[in-house]
Tab-separated table of C-alpha atoms in Angstrom:
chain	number	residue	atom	x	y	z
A	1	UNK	CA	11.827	25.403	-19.091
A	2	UNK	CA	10.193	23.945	-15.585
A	3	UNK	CA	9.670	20.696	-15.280
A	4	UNK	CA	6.717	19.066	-13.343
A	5	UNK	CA	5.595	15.464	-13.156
A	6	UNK	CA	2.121	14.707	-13.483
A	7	UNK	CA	0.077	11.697	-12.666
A	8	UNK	CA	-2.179	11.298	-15.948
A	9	UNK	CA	-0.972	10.436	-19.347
A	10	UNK	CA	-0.588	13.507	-21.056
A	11	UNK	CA	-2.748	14.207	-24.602
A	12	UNK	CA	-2.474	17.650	-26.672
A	13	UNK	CA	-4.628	20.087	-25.634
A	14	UNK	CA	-5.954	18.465	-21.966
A	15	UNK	CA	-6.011	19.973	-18.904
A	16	UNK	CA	-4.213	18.712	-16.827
A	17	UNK	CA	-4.411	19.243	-13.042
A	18	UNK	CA	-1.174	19.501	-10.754
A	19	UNK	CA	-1.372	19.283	-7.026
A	20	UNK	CA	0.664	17.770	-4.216
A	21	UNK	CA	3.954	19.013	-3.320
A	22	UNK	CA	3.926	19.968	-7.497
A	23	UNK	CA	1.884	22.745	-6.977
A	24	UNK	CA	3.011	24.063	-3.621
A	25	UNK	CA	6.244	24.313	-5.333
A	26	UNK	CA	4.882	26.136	-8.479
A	27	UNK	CA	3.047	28.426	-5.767
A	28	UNK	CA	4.943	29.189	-2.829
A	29	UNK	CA	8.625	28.899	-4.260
A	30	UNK	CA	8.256	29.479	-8.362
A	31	UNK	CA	5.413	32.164	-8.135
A	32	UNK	CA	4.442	30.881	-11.499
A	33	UNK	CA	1.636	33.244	-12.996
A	34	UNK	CA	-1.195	32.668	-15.791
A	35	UNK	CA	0.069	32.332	-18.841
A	36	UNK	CA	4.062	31.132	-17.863
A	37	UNK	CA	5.166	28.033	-19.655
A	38	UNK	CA	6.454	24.560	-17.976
A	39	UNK	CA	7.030	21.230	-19.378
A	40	UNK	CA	4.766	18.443	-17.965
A	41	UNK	CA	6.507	14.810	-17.785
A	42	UNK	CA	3.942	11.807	-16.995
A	43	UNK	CA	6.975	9.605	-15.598
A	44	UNK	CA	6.071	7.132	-18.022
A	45	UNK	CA	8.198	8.191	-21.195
A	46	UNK	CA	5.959	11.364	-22.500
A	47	UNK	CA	6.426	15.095	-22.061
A	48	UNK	CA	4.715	18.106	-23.567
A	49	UNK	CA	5.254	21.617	-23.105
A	50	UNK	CA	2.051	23.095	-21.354
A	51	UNK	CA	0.822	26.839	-20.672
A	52	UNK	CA	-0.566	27.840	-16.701
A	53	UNK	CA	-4.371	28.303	-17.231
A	54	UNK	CA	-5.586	28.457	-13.952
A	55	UNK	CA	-4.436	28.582	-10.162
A	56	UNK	CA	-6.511	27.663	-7.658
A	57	UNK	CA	-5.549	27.560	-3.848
A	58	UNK	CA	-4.495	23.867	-3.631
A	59	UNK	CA	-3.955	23.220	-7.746
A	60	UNK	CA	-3.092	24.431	-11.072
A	61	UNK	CA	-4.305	23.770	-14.121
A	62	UNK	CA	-2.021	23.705	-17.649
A	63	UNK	CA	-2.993	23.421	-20.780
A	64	UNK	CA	-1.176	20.683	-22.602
A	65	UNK	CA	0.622	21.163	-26.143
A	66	UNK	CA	2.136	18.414	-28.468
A	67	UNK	CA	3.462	15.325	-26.999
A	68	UNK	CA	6.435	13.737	-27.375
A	69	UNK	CA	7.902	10.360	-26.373
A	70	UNK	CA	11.216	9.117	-24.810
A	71	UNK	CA	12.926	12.417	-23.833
A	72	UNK	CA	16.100	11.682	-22.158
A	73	UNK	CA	16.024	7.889	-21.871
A	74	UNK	CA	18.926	5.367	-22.650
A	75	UNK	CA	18.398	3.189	-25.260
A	76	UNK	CA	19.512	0.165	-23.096
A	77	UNK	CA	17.463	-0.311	-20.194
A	78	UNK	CA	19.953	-0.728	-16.958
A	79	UNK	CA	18.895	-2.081	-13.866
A	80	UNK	CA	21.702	-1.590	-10.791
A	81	UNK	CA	21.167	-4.138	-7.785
A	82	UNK	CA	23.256	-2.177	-4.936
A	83	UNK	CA	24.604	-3.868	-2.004
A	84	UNK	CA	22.783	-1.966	1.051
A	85	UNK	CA	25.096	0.226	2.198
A	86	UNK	CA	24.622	2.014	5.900
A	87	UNK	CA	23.638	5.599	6.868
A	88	UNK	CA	22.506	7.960	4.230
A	89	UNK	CA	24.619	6.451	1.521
A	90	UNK	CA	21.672	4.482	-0.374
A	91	UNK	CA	20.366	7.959	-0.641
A	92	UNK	CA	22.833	9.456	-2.430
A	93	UNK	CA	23.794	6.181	-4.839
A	94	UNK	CA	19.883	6.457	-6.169
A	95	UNK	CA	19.736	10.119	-6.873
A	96	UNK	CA	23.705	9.371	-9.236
A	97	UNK	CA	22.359	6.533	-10.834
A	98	UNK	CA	19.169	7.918	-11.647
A	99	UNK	CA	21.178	10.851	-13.022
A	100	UNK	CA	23.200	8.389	-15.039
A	101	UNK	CA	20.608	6.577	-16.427
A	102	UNK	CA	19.256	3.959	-14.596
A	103	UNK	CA	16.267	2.315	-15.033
A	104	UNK	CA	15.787	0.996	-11.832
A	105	UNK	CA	17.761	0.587	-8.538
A	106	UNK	CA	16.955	-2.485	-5.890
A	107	UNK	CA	18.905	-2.594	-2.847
A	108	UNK	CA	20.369	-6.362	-1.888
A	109	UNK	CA	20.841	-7.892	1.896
A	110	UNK	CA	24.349	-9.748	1.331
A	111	UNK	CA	26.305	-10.845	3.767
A	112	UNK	CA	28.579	-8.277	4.424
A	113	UNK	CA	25.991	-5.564	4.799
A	114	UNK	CA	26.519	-3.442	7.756
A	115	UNK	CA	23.553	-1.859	7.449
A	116	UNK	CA	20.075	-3.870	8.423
A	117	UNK	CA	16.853	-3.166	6.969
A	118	UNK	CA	13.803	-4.289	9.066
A	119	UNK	CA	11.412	-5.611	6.856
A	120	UNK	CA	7.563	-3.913	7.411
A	121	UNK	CA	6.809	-0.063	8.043
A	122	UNK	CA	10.732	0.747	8.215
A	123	UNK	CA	11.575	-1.085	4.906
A	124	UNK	CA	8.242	0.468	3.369
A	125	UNK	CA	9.399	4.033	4.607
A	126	UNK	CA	13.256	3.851	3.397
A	127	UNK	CA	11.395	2.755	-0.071
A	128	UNK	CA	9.134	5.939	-0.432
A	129	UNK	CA	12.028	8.278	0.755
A	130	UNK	CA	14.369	6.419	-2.187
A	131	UNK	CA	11.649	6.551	-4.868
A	132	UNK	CA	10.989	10.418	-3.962
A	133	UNK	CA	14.786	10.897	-4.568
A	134	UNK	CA	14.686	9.038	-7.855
A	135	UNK	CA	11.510	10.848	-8.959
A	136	UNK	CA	13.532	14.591	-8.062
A	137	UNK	CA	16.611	13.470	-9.899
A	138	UNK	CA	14.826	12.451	-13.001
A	139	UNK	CA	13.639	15.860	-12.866
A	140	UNK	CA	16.263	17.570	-11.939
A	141	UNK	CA	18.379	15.291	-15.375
A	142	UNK	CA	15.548	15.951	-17.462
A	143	UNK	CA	13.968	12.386	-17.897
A	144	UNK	CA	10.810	11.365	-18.680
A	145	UNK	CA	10.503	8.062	-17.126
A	146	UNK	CA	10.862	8.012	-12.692
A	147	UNK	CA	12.330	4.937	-12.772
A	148	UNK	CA	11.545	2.210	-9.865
A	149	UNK	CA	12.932	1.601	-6.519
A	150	UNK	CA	12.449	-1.746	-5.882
A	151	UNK	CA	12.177	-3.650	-2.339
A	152	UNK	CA	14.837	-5.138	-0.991
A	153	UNK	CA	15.879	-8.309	-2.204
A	154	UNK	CA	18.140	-11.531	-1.248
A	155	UNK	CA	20.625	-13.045	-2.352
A	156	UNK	CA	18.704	-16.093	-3.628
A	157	UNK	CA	15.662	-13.361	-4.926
A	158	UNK	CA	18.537	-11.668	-6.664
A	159	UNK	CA	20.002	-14.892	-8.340
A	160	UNK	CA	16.510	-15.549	-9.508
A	161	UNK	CA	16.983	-11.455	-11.163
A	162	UNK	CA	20.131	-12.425	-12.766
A	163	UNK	CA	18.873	-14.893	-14.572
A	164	UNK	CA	16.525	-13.673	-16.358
A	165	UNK	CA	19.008	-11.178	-17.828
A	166	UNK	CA	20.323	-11.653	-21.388
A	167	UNK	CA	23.753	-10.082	-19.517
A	168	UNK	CA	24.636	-9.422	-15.634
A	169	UNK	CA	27.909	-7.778	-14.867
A	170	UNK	CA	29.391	-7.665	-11.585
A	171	UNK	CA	31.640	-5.548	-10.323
A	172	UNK	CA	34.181	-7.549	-7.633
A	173	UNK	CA	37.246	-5.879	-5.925
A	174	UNK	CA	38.788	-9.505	-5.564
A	175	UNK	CA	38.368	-10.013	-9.661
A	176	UNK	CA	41.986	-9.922	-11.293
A	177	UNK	CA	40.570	-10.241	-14.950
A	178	UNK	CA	37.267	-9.378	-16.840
A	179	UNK	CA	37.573	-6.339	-18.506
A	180	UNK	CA	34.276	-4.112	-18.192
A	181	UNK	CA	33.952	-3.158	-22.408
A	182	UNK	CA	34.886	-7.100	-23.376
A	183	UNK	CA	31.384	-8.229	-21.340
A	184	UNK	CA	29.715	-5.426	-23.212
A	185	UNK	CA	30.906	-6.407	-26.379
A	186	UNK	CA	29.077	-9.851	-27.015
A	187	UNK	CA	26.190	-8.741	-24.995
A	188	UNK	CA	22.873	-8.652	-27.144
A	189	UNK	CA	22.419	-5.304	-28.843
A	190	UNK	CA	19.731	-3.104	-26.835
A	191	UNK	CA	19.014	-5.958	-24.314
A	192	UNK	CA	18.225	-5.151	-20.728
A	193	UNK	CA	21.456	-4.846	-18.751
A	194	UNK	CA	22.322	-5.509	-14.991
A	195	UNK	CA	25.154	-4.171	-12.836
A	196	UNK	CA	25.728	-5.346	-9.235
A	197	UNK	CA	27.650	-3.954	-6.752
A	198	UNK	CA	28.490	-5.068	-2.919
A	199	UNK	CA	28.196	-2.960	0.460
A	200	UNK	CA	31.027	-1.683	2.135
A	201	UNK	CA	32.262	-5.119	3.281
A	202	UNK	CA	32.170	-6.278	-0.261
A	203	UNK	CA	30.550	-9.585	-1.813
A	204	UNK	CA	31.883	-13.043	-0.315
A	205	UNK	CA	33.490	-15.692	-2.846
A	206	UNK	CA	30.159	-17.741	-2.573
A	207	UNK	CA	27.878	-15.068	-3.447
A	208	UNK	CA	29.891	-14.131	-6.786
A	209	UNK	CA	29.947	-17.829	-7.079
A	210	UNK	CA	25.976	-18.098	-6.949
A	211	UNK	CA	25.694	-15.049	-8.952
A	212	UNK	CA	28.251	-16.430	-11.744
A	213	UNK	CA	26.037	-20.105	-11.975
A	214	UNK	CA	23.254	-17.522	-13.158
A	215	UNK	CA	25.576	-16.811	-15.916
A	216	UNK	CA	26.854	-13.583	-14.735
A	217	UNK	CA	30.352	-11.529	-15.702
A	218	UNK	CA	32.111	-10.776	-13.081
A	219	UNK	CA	34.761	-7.680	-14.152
A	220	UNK	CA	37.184	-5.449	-12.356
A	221	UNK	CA	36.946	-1.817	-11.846
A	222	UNK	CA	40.719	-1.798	-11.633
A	223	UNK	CA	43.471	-1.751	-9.172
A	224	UNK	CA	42.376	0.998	-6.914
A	225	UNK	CA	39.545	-0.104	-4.034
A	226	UNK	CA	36.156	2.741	-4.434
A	227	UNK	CA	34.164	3.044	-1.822
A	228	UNK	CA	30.622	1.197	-1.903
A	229	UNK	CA	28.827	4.437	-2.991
A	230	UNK	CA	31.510	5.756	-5.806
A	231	UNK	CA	31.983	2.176	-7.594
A	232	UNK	CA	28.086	1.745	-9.024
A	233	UNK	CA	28.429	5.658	-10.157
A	234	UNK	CA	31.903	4.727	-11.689
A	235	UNK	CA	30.331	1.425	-13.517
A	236	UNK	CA	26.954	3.326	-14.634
A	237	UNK	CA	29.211	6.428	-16.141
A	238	UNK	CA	31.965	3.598	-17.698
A	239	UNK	CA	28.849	1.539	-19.139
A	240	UNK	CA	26.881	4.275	-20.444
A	241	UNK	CA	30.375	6.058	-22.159
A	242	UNK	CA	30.912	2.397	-23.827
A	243	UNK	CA	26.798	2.233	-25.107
A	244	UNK	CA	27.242	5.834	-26.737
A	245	UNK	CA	25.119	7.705	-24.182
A	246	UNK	CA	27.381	10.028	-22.535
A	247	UNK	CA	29.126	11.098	-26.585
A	248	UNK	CA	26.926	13.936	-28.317
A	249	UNK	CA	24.068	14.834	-28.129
């Protein structure tokens, strides 16, 4: 069944109004008629299949059925603070993890970054081209929450993050022990989670250092090197195998 996100919280038997690039898709690419079934996702945890009631030049209307909560979510919620990597490759890591279930993604200025975000309009445009890819691959992996890009972040801002987490893991090439499933195995049961990952240059022995005063785990991925954009895809898939969310259905 289609999926389309609306912008309303969704109750049985509403109307509910889609426009915006929503309904220029349904229009001009789907050719969706009166009468053809979707399923309408608020991006806030609820979905509900809906019937097309009305089109209108700009809009279309569905009529909303039951509602159900949670569709697709991870039980843990996982939030993965990426190094910011250059070129398109931030692009690409937010659609995978969004795939894989993040919850939400915020890119980090470390030291090593090649890439260099200007903070203002260019920052604020990366953002809504990031959080547009996270809201198409939520669709596209059948979720029912769009979960957040957030701004980018330093070191000390991310520190400050760590904290607050009942468990941080970080994932260091230079790490010769710290196995990945022994700092998920104390960790509290169903507590927020957060993964961090360096840029292409990798994370410098006094930012782990910072990081690991905040109580963080720092683990290996191994003995092979991956790439800044493959490692936080390897670590999501590896953490969400170990939780139970990529067994059955």
């Amino acid at each position: 069944m289609r999926r389309f996100f609306v912008d309303e919280p969704l109750k049985e038997g509403a109307l509910v109004r889609v426009t915006g690039s929503e309904a220029r898709h349904i229009l001009r690419v789907l050719r969706m008629q009166a009468g053809d079934e979707a399923l309408l996702v608020d991006g806030a945890g609820a979905s509900a299949p809906a019937r097309l009631v009305e089109i209108a030049q700009q809009a279309c209307v569905f009529a909303a059925g039951p509602v159900q909560q949670g569709s697709g979510e991870p039980r843990r919620p996982i939030t993965l603070f990426m190094g910011l990597p250059k070129g398109d490759k931030m692009d690409f890591v937010v659609q995978k993890a969004v795939e894989l279930g993040a919850c939400a993604v915020v890119p980090v200025r470390m030291a090593r970054c090649v890439a260099r975000l200007d903070a203002g309009r260019d920052e604020e445009k990366k953002r809504a081209r990031w959080q547009r890819i996270a809201r198409e691959a939520a669709k596209q992996a059948g979720r029912a929450v769009v979960p957040e890009v957030g701004a980018c972040i330093d070191l000390s801002a991310l520190c400050a993050q760590l904290a607050a987490f009942p468990r941080a893991i970080v994932a260091w090439e230079e790490a010769t022990q710290g196995g990945l499933k022994a700092a998920l195995m104390d960790a509290p049961e169903d507590a927020p989670l957060a993964l961090v990952v360096g840029p292409e240059g990798g994370m410098s022995f006094e930012e782990v250092a910072r990081m690991a005063q905040t109580g963080a785990r720092t683990v290996t991925l191994g003995r092979r090197i991956l790439r800044c954009e493959t490692a936080p895809l390897a670590l999501l898939a590896i953490v969400q195998y170990l939780l139970g969310e990529m067994g059955e259905r």
